[in-house]
Amino acid sequence: MRVLPTAARRALRLSGLLLALALGGAAGAAERYIDRTATDYDIVTMADGKPVTCNVESITSDGAVVISEPGHAGTRTIPAGQWRGPIEERRTLAQAVERRGKQALDRGDLQDLVETLKWAREKKVTDAGLALAEKVLVKQPTNTDIGTLALQFYIEKGDQNPKAEALARRLLAADPHWNAGFEFVAKLLASDAARAEDLATFVQEWLKAQPTAFTPNKIIAGIDERTGDFKGAQEAYRKCYEMHKDIESGLGYARLSLTRGDRDKALDVANALIHAGMFVDEAKVIAGSALLAQGDGAGALGLLQDAIKGTLSEGSAKLARYNLGLALWRGGQGDQARSLWKELGTPISKLALAILERAHFNEVESLPTPGLKSLAKQLNACVDLEHGHHAEAALLDRTASKRDLFLAELGDMIKSGISGESLRTIAGTTGDESLRWQIYGQLLTAHYAEAEALLAHLPEDDGYAAVYRVYAAEGRKDGPRARDLYQKAVASKNPPRDYLARLSAFYASALDESETEHFNWPPGEAPGGTWQYSAPGTNIHLHAANGQLLIEGTQSASPDAVSRAWKVVARDRLKAMRATFDLTGVGAATGGVELLDDQRANGVELGVLSDNRLGWRELKSGAWGEWQPLALQVQGTKAVLVLELNAGRVLAVSADDVLQKFPIGSPLPVAAEELSVGVFGTSAPGAAWKIAVDEVLFQYKATAAKPRQ
């Protein structure tokens, strides 16, 4: 079948139409819709409406049409009057869309236009389909069915976002219930991180029109949760879960209920998810955390232990480990709690460790919520106050809470000096903490009877009360009773270690001329007896195991690179200390013994250097000097290091020849009535090392002083 050139075919179609009209060839009949299909032939419609599939070869001057037909040789002529125009030319898919669309548009046949546009999408004729949709929208500017199809064409083209967004917003203004438009704009905005604020604003507009619709509530729930609007997020998740039965939103609803303190609701929804077998591991984290908040530590423990064995998001894994540590700690397993929190290393777990160890917290601004930041500031004020300082308490907002006011009042008392008036002020706050501070004030002002009267209101095993009773008895000059009370203080519940160490420096050394620590402590991270640990930011782990004190880990960069364990000893009682080390795993680290003032700002360290020689360095006003070598050397991996204190001077003593002594450092400050004496390890960042301490021997002089408060 011969195909005419394009220009010739157009001429034929035009001339055929003109001739058909001129000759009256069925001019009044309605034009038949072309089929929605591509063809490689022409169609001539006979006067009786029967279509003839053919190739139009020519149209004669008298209106006859010359055609050739598939399967027939030669041509035949259809006289004018036996056919009617227009001739339906062969067409591509795009031409089919264009021509069928024009027919429907001319007739105002909206349903046929919709079907033609759907067919164009099905056949992926995007350009022609979009062109037709845009033409229809000129005549039907608020038709959302056509708008929906137009948006789909824009999406398929992929480079028409501004036009598409403008169309969607225009139609939404006319029909605020057009879901396809809302979803298109929301998806478009969500794909551009720079338009996050536009997305939030748009979704709020969507919710005004459709307050219970699923998609905008699901989107706004995520936005609100990320930006800290937990109340809004909780409500949006609730709608999605309760009204639309979306299980994933149920997890969000439970999570936000827990975040906002609605423990009962969090537990109910989390249990429902567990029973349904959906998001089980995540739901166990929420259920366990809710039980813990309700005081059911035993119930929480099992759920949290199960959860961390499963598959969790990063946030849920951190929450599970933190709360598991809290459940362990409340259950009396403090060592396991410490290990979990140290391993976790999040701002919240670091705060928990600081609270556990009564240590200053330096990363307040890293905490995620105002409540946690307030708690950290209160902790810092407490630590400051316990050391006799008031600067942190002065920074608290007295109007924020009763506790902030109480701590600020304590700061005023420390700043201005303890008086009857200041003690009456803090007595206005009830509770054990207030009682402890009142007792502290009475002891410092030598009102021992008043202190003992207040002590009667604290529990018998309260650690602070146990220590205060010793000071009260000593103040009344009842030495035998004070010694008995000291033994009870050692066994009391979580006594303040600084004060217990001071008592130990007096009473323990007063009873013996020597004291040996073999480190036969229960395994774990809590120091035994009156020993104390410090490893600020070093990532080094101090713990007892198998009769040794182990100092080990991979060193992290830290302003203070020294990890240490020490006891407080009265200066006028200490004669010497001797420590035995196993340095098998020391690597590139330096370990040894140290003797510092009670503020650990001045003193000396004696250590085993990398070449197995002994060396020393001095601490002055908190700054370390360089290592200085000594003419002493360690053989093998066992090392014995000895320090002696004589008339304020520190001497390094040879373990093999006690007559061989080397003065090291400057004389200790005269004001240092108590000393921190112990063992240490330090290294450059990145080094993995381990030092084992087998035993430490303290030798004392025969004199004793009154314990310092």
XYZ file of C-alpha atoms in Angstrom, residues 106-655:
550
model
C -15.315 20.811 20.379
C -18.343 18.873 21.582
C -17.843 19.748 25.259
C -17.727 16.015 26.018
C -15.963 16.099 29.395
C -16.302 12.377 30.047
C -14.648 11.522 26.729
C -11.858 13.974 27.491
C -11.197 12.247 30.821
C -11.116 8.840 29.119
C -8.799 10.135 26.392
C -6.387 11.571 28.970
C -6.409 8.302 30.908
C -5.656 6.451 27.672
C -2.788 8.847 26.993
C -1.312 8.029 30.411
C -1.767 4.330 29.820
C 0.075 4.581 26.481
C 2.688 6.946 28.007
C 1.929 9.682 25.495
C 2.925 12.326 28.017
C 3.520 15.433 25.916
C 0.292 15.111 23.920
C -1.665 14.197 27.049
C -0.348 17.202 28.989
C -1.038 19.546 26.052
C -4.619 18.306 25.873
C -5.096 18.590 29.668
C -3.857 22.193 29.616
C -6.303 23.030 26.802
C -9.189 21.491 28.745
C -8.236 23.464 31.878
C -8.538 26.696 29.911
C -12.212 25.894 29.464
C -12.645 24.028 32.770
C -10.313 25.955 35.151
C -11.668 24.403 38.371
C -12.133 20.813 37.225
C -10.114 18.693 39.680
C -10.558 15.446 37.694
C -8.711 17.035 34.786
C -6.326 18.684 37.272
C -5.448 15.311 38.780
C -4.606 13.901 35.360
C -2.594 17.015 34.493
C -0.546 16.607 37.676
C 0.176 13.014 36.751
C 1.515 14.176 33.381
C 3.646 16.822 35.118
C 5.082 14.139 37.382
C 5.894 11.944 34.391
C 7.679 14.803 32.642
C 9.695 15.437 35.809
C 10.727 19.025 35.075
C 7.465 20.926 35.456
C 7.299 21.422 39.251
C 6.633 25.179 39.334
C 3.778 24.949 36.802
C 2.371 21.872 38.515
C 2.485 23.425 41.973
C 0.822 26.593 40.709
C -1.954 24.520 39.106
C -2.489 22.435 42.236
C -2.656 25.467 44.521
C -5.086 27.243 42.161
C -7.432 24.253 42.089
C -7.147 23.749 45.851
C -8.303 27.298 46.387
C -11.470 26.362 44.503
C -11.866 22.886 46.043
C -10.260 22.431 49.499
C -11.338 18.773 49.545
C -9.235 17.776 46.529
C -6.938 15.168 48.105
C -4.850 14.539 45.010
C -3.818 18.191 44.909
C -2.912 18.275 48.582
C -0.900 15.080 48.296
C 0.907 16.286 45.174
C 1.987 19.600 46.703
C 2.964 17.949 49.992
C 5.097 15.358 48.197
C 6.673 18.060 46.066
C 7.568 20.168 49.108
C 8.829 17.173 51.066
C 11.274 16.343 48.270
C 13.082 19.653 48.806
C 14.780 19.928 52.215
C 15.093 23.683 51.761
C 11.291 23.993 51.791
C 10.659 22.291 55.133
C 8.930 25.383 56.523
C 6.744 25.630 53.407
C 5.742 21.990 53.916
C 4.769 22.564 57.540
C 2.714 25.633 56.625
C 1.020 23.843 53.724
C 0.097 20.793 55.814
C -1.467 23.071 58.437
C -3.627 24.569 55.663
C -4.539 21.021 54.620
C -5.565 20.171 58.178
C -7.780 23.255 58.384
C -9.704 21.936 55.398
C -9.531 18.253 56.430
C -8.714 18.028 60.165
C -9.035 14.240 60.429
C -7.529 13.215 57.076
C -4.824 10.534 57.343
C -2.015 11.863 55.159
C -1.699 15.408 56.581
C -1.884 14.069 60.130
C 0.829 11.509 59.400
C 3.059 14.187 57.882
C 2.507 16.741 60.643
C 3.095 14.095 63.313
C 6.587 13.514 61.947
C 7.275 17.243 61.598
C 6.049 18.012 65.120
C 8.070 15.173 66.640
C 11.253 16.343 64.909
C 10.734 19.976 65.934
C 9.798 19.234 69.542
C 6.041 19.878 69.450
C 5.359 16.604 71.249
C 1.766 17.469 72.138
C 0.902 18.129 68.498
C 2.716 14.988 67.367
C 0.921 12.836 69.926
C -2.504 14.061 68.806
C -1.716 13.629 65.109
C -0.456 10.091 65.669
C -3.596 9.375 67.711
C -5.875 10.334 64.816
C -3.924 8.164 62.397
C -3.949 5.206 64.779
C -7.453 5.358 66.222
C -9.362 6.737 63.231
C -7.427 5.203 60.336
C -6.058 2.077 62.076
C -2.493 2.797 60.929
C -0.256 0.513 63.001
C 2.940 2.485 62.403
C 1.174 5.562 63.766
C 0.262 3.494 66.807
C 3.962 3.118 67.503
C 4.378 6.882 67.189
C 1.370 7.469 69.453
C 2.832 5.174 72.124
C 6.271 6.773 71.791
C 4.955 10.332 72.147
C 2.651 9.349 74.991
C 5.727 8.083 76.834
C 7.658 11.239 75.973
C 4.862 13.429 77.353
C 4.527 11.427 80.561
C 1.242 9.685 79.674
C 2.584 6.347 80.897
C -0.751 4.513 81.055
C -1.610 5.339 77.449
C 1.914 4.504 76.279
C 1.716 1.128 78.020
C -1.767 0.342 76.656
C -0.843 1.073 73.036
C 2.563 -0.632 73.271
C 0.949 -3.781 74.716
C -1.624 -3.739 71.911
C 1.188 -3.667 69.349
C 3.013 -6.502 71.116
C -0.140 -8.634 71.190
C -0.740 -7.878 67.504
C 2.815 -8.929 66.664
C 3.595 -5.551 65.088
C 6.751 -3.517 65.825
C 7.279 -5.829 68.799
C 10.864 -4.889 69.681
C 10.157 -1.150 69.514
C 6.933 -1.607 71.493
C 8.801 -3.519 74.229
C 11.119 -0.540 74.672
C 8.104 1.722 75.207
C 6.264 -0.722 77.467
C 9.372 -1.362 79.560
C 10.101 2.354 79.864
C 6.497 3.051 80.880
C 6.611 0.349 83.573
C 9.897 1.764 84.844
C 8.322 5.231 85.090
C 5.429 3.670 87.039
C 7.890 2.149 89.506
C 7.694 -1.440 88.252
C 11.421 -2.041 87.815
C 11.108 -5.826 87.759
C 8.508 -5.761 84.977
C 10.553 -3.223 83.024
C 13.759 -5.239 83.308
C 12.510 -8.252 81.342
C 10.953 -6.195 78.557
C 14.036 -4.011 78.112
C 16.413 -6.969 78.156
C 14.291 -8.648 75.453
C 14.130 -5.456 73.402
C 17.891 -4.907 73.123
C 18.254 -8.410 71.676
C 15.940 -7.472 68.798
C 16.011 -5.003 65.924
C 15.663 -1.402 67.040
C 15.998 2.050 65.538
C 18.978 4.043 66.761
C 16.819 6.194 69.034
C 14.973 3.231 70.535
C 18.217 1.322 71.103
C 19.632 4.237 73.081
C 16.429 4.625 75.102
C 16.331 0.887 75.837
C 19.938 0.775 77.046
C 19.583 3.897 79.140
C 16.401 2.718 80.847
C 17.794 -0.794 81.264
C 20.693 0.802 83.135
C 18.200 2.723 85.281
C 16.246 -0.463 86.042
C 19.464 -2.263 86.983
C 20.574 0.615 89.187
C 17.238 0.730 91.007
C 17.496 -3.028 91.456
C 20.837 -2.689 93.228
C 22.982 -3.599 90.210
C 24.848 -0.303 89.989
C 27.967 -1.769 88.393
C 25.994 -3.116 85.427
C 24.210 0.223 85.128
C 27.543 2.061 85.022
C 28.829 -0.279 82.311
C 25.722 0.239 80.146
C 25.788 4.012 80.512
C 29.502 4.270 79.811
C 29.108 2.125 76.705
C 26.097 4.154 75.561
C 27.947 7.481 75.724
C 24.919 9.707 75.035
C 24.440 13.069 76.764
C 21.639 11.586 78.897
C 23.695 8.554 79.956
C 26.635 10.834 80.767
C 24.298 12.874 82.965
C 23.133 9.686 84.693
C 26.741 8.738 85.413
C 27.445 12.210 86.757
C 24.432 11.951 89.080
C 25.513 8.484 90.186
C 29.040 9.681 90.927
C 28.034 13.128 92.273
C 30.289 14.704 89.649
C 30.030 18.026 87.795
C 28.335 17.766 84.374
C 29.981 19.916 81.705
C 27.728 19.234 78.700
C 24.479 20.876 79.783
C 23.670 22.314 76.343
C 24.008 18.873 74.724
C 20.913 17.625 76.576
C 17.757 17.391 74.433
C 15.080 18.857 76.717
C 14.710 21.847 79.049
C 13.869 19.493 81.924
C 17.137 17.582 81.574
C 19.106 20.819 81.276
C 17.487 22.038 84.491
C 18.350 18.748 86.209
C 21.993 19.055 85.113
C 22.204 22.623 86.409
C 20.777 21.495 89.745
C 23.340 18.675 89.887
C 26.176 21.121 89.243
C 24.861 23.408 91.963
C 24.723 20.468 94.418
C 28.281 19.359 93.610
C 29.457 22.950 93.928
C 27.693 23.417 97.259
C 29.058 20.142 98.654
C 32.556 21.500 98.005
C 31.769 24.764 99.735
C 31.210 26.872 96.611
C 28.143 28.862 95.579
C 28.728 30.076 91.998
C 26.583 27.397 90.287
C 23.706 27.891 92.722
C 23.750 31.625 91.982
C 23.033 30.843 88.296
C 19.777 29.008 89.015
C 16.419 30.606 88.258
C 14.776 30.862 91.677
C 11.339 31.146 90.088
C 11.674 27.965 88.023
C 10.908 25.449 90.791
C 10.956 24.928 94.549
C 14.184 22.949 94.192
C 15.911 25.740 92.294
C 14.847 28.156 95.034
C 16.126 25.820 97.766
C 19.528 25.351 96.120
C 19.821 29.108 95.543
C 19.104 29.680 99.235
C 21.845 27.196 100.096
C 24.168 29.186 97.859
C 23.253 32.348 99.770
C 24.070 30.561 103.017
C 27.469 29.379 101.764
C 28.265 32.836 100.370
C 27.278 34.889 103.402
C 28.203 32.361 106.071
C 26.089 30.020 108.144
C 23.860 31.750 110.644
C 20.697 31.088 112.573
C 18.742 33.099 110.032
C 20.130 31.181 107.029
C 19.438 27.842 108.728
C 15.863 28.915 109.439
C 15.489 29.855 105.752
C 16.501 26.424 104.459
C 14.411 24.766 107.201
C 11.419 26.130 105.318
C 11.982 23.363 102.796
C 11.013 19.900 104.006
C 12.684 16.599 103.180
C 15.873 14.648 103.872
C 18.058 16.869 101.691
C 17.083 19.966 103.669
C 17.686 18.099 106.940
C 21.186 17.099 105.828
C 22.087 20.705 105.072
C 20.654 21.919 108.365
C 22.736 19.314 110.192
C 25.805 20.337 108.196
C 25.289 23.941 109.287
C 24.825 22.980 112.944
C 28.035 20.925 112.866
C 30.056 23.748 111.309
C 28.786 26.146 113.966
C 29.598 23.580 116.712
C 25.940 23.123 117.718
C 26.349 19.366 118.206
C 23.248 18.790 120.338
C 21.077 20.535 117.743
C 22.729 18.459 115.020
C 22.011 15.208 116.856
C 18.395 16.234 117.405
C 17.980 16.729 113.654
C 19.850 13.474 112.919
C 17.112 11.573 114.722
C 14.780 12.441 111.809
C 16.977 10.773 109.150
C 16.944 7.000 108.441
C 19.462 4.952 110.422
C 21.237 3.727 107.260
C 21.318 7.123 105.518
C 24.922 7.611 104.346
C 25.090 11.327 105.087
C 23.518 10.849 108.515
C 26.018 8.074 109.324
C 28.962 10.356 108.563
C 27.431 13.329 110.378
C 26.904 11.210 113.515
C 30.667 10.564 113.613
C 31.419 14.297 113.456
C 28.789 15.041 116.124
C 30.248 12.426 118.490
C 33.771 13.738 117.889
C 32.534 17.280 118.506
C 31.171 16.114 121.871
C 34.637 14.613 122.513
C 33.223 11.083 122.691
C 36.096 9.314 120.871
C 35.076 5.657 121.505
C 31.522 6.314 120.288
C 32.872 8.226 117.258
C 35.043 5.196 116.327
C 32.043 2.854 116.591
C 29.965 5.209 114.493
C 32.769 5.392 111.910
C 32.535 1.618 111.392
C 28.767 1.971 110.859
C 29.364 4.826 108.410
C 31.623 2.602 106.281
C 28.785 0.074 106.012
C 26.019 2.661 105.460
C 23.983 3.222 102.312
C 25.865 5.379 99.778
C 27.788 7.660 102.163
C 29.428 10.816 100.734
C 32.810 9.462 99.684
C 34.776 12.669 100.175
C 33.775 12.900 103.835
C 34.118 9.164 104.431
C 37.626 9.352 102.976
C 38.516 12.124 105.435
C 37.217 10.049 108.328
C 39.167 7.073 107.053
C 42.316 9.187 106.846
C 41.937 9.747 110.591
C 40.343 6.635 112.067
C 41.699 3.845 109.866
C 45.269 5.094 110.024
C 44.981 5.894 113.720
C 44.235 2.248 114.485
C 47.141 0.761 112.496
C 50.710 1.739 111.640
C 50.278 0.143 108.210
C 47.350 -0.692 105.960
C 47.399 -2.946 102.900
C 44.753 -2.909 100.188
C 44.549 -6.246 98.330
C 41.559 -5.211 96.188
C 39.471 -8.196 97.181
C 36.393 -6.196 96.311
C 33.201 -7.495 94.718
C 33.633 -7.470 90.916
C 32.386 -4.274 89.360
C 33.024 -0.606 88.863
C 32.215 0.691 92.337
C 35.393 1.319 94.351
C 35.708 -0.584 97.603
C 36.181 0.863 101.069
C 37.055 4.549 101.018
C 38.813 4.470 97.647
C 37.708 6.813 94.875
C 38.006 6.721 91.087
C 38.421 9.389 88.436
C 38.711 8.979 84.662
C 37.181 12.190 83.225
C 36.460 11.654 79.549
C 39.349 9.233 79.035
C 37.274 6.160 78.095
C 39.355 4.202 80.619
C 37.618 1.620 82.783
C 38.568 1.205 86.470
C 37.226 -1.905 88.160
C 38.149 -4.728 90.541
C 38.515 -8.316 89.337
C 40.221 -11.397 90.770
C 41.963 -9.530 93.559
C 43.387 -6.800 91.328
C 42.479 -3.227 90.526
C 42.366 -2.973 86.725
C 42.806 0.287 84.808
C 42.205 -0.417 81.120
C 40.698 0.749 77.836
C 41.479 2.679 74.669
C 42.501 6.214 75.570
C 40.305 9.078 74.370
C 41.410 12.682 74.046
C 40.595 14.554 77.261
C 41.758 17.760 78.977
C 42.801 15.580 81.922
C 44.338 12.438 80.441
C 44.999 10.760 83.813
C 42.829 7.914 85.132
C 43.356 7.304 88.833
C 42.240 5.547 92.017
C 43.106 7.098 95.377
C 42.507 7.342 99.094
C 42.523 10.450 101.256
C 45.218 10.247 103.966
C 45.991 12.734 106.733
C 49.239 14.490 105.851
C 50.652 14.314 109.375
C 50.019 10.540 109.437
C 51.447 9.415 106.085
C 54.971 8.038 106.123
C 55.158 6.107 102.838
C 53.167 4.172 100.245
C 54.205 1.149 98.202
C 52.309 -0.270 95.174
C 52.846 -3.492 93.227
C 51.911 -3.520 89.512
C 51.525 -6.049 86.702
C 52.459 -4.150 83.520
C 51.983 -6.985 81.021
C 49.428 -5.008 78.992
C 50.761 -1.494 79.581
C 51.633 -0.896 75.901
C 52.582 2.742 75.317
C 50.945 3.959 78.531
C 52.657 5.210 81.674
C 51.468 3.955 85.048
C 52.553 4.315 88.643
C 51.867 6.048 91.954
C 51.012 9.625 92.832
C 50.890 11.838 95.879
C 48.803 15.017 95.513
C 47.154 17.594 97.743
C 43.460 17.090 98.529
C 42.424 19.339 95.627
C 44.669 17.363 93.262
C 46.220 20.608 92.057
C 49.791 20.103 93.336
C 52.004 17.070 93.867
C 54.026 14.440 92.000
C 53.704 11.204 90.047
C 56.255 8.398 89.901
C 55.798 6.193 86.856
C 57.296 3.474 84.676
C 58.255 5.070 81.358
C 58.284 3.374 77.940
C 61.918 2.220 78.292
C 61.134 0.580 81.678
C 63.000 3.342 83.491
C 61.317 5.193 86.326
C 60.521 8.849 85.893
C 58.644 11.564 87.703
C 56.702 14.704 86.899
C 55.291 17.518 88.977
C 51.798 18.994 89.147
C 51.758 22.729 89.900
C 48.496 24.687 90.123
C 46.757 22.031 88.037
C 49.368 21.890 85.225
C 51.703 18.921 84.669
C 55.411 19.369 83.949
C 57.528 17.134 81.701
C 58.645 13.653 82.728
C 62.085 13.557 84.342
C 64.036 10.244 84.273
C 65.490 8.641 87.415
C 68.436 6.273 87.794
C 66.037 3.424 88.570
C 64.748 0.721 86.216
C 62.113 -2.027 86.316
C 62.984 -5.576 85.256
C 60.239 -7.581 83.517
C 56.539 -6.825 83.817
C 56.294 -6.718 87.610
C 57.001 -3.335 89.169
C 57.117 -2.110 92.775
C 57.037 1.673 93.233
C 57.631 3.425 96.542
C 57.037 7.035 97.637
C 58.061 8.456 101.008
C 56.930 11.709 102.613
C 59.467 13.433 104.847
C 59.039 16.970 106.198
C 56.774 17.934 103.299
C 59.197 16.597 100.659
C 58.341 13.606 98.463
C 61.076 11.006 97.873
C 61.166 8.222 95.274
C 62.626 5.137 96.955
C 64.249 2.127 95.314
C 62.192 -0.992 96.038
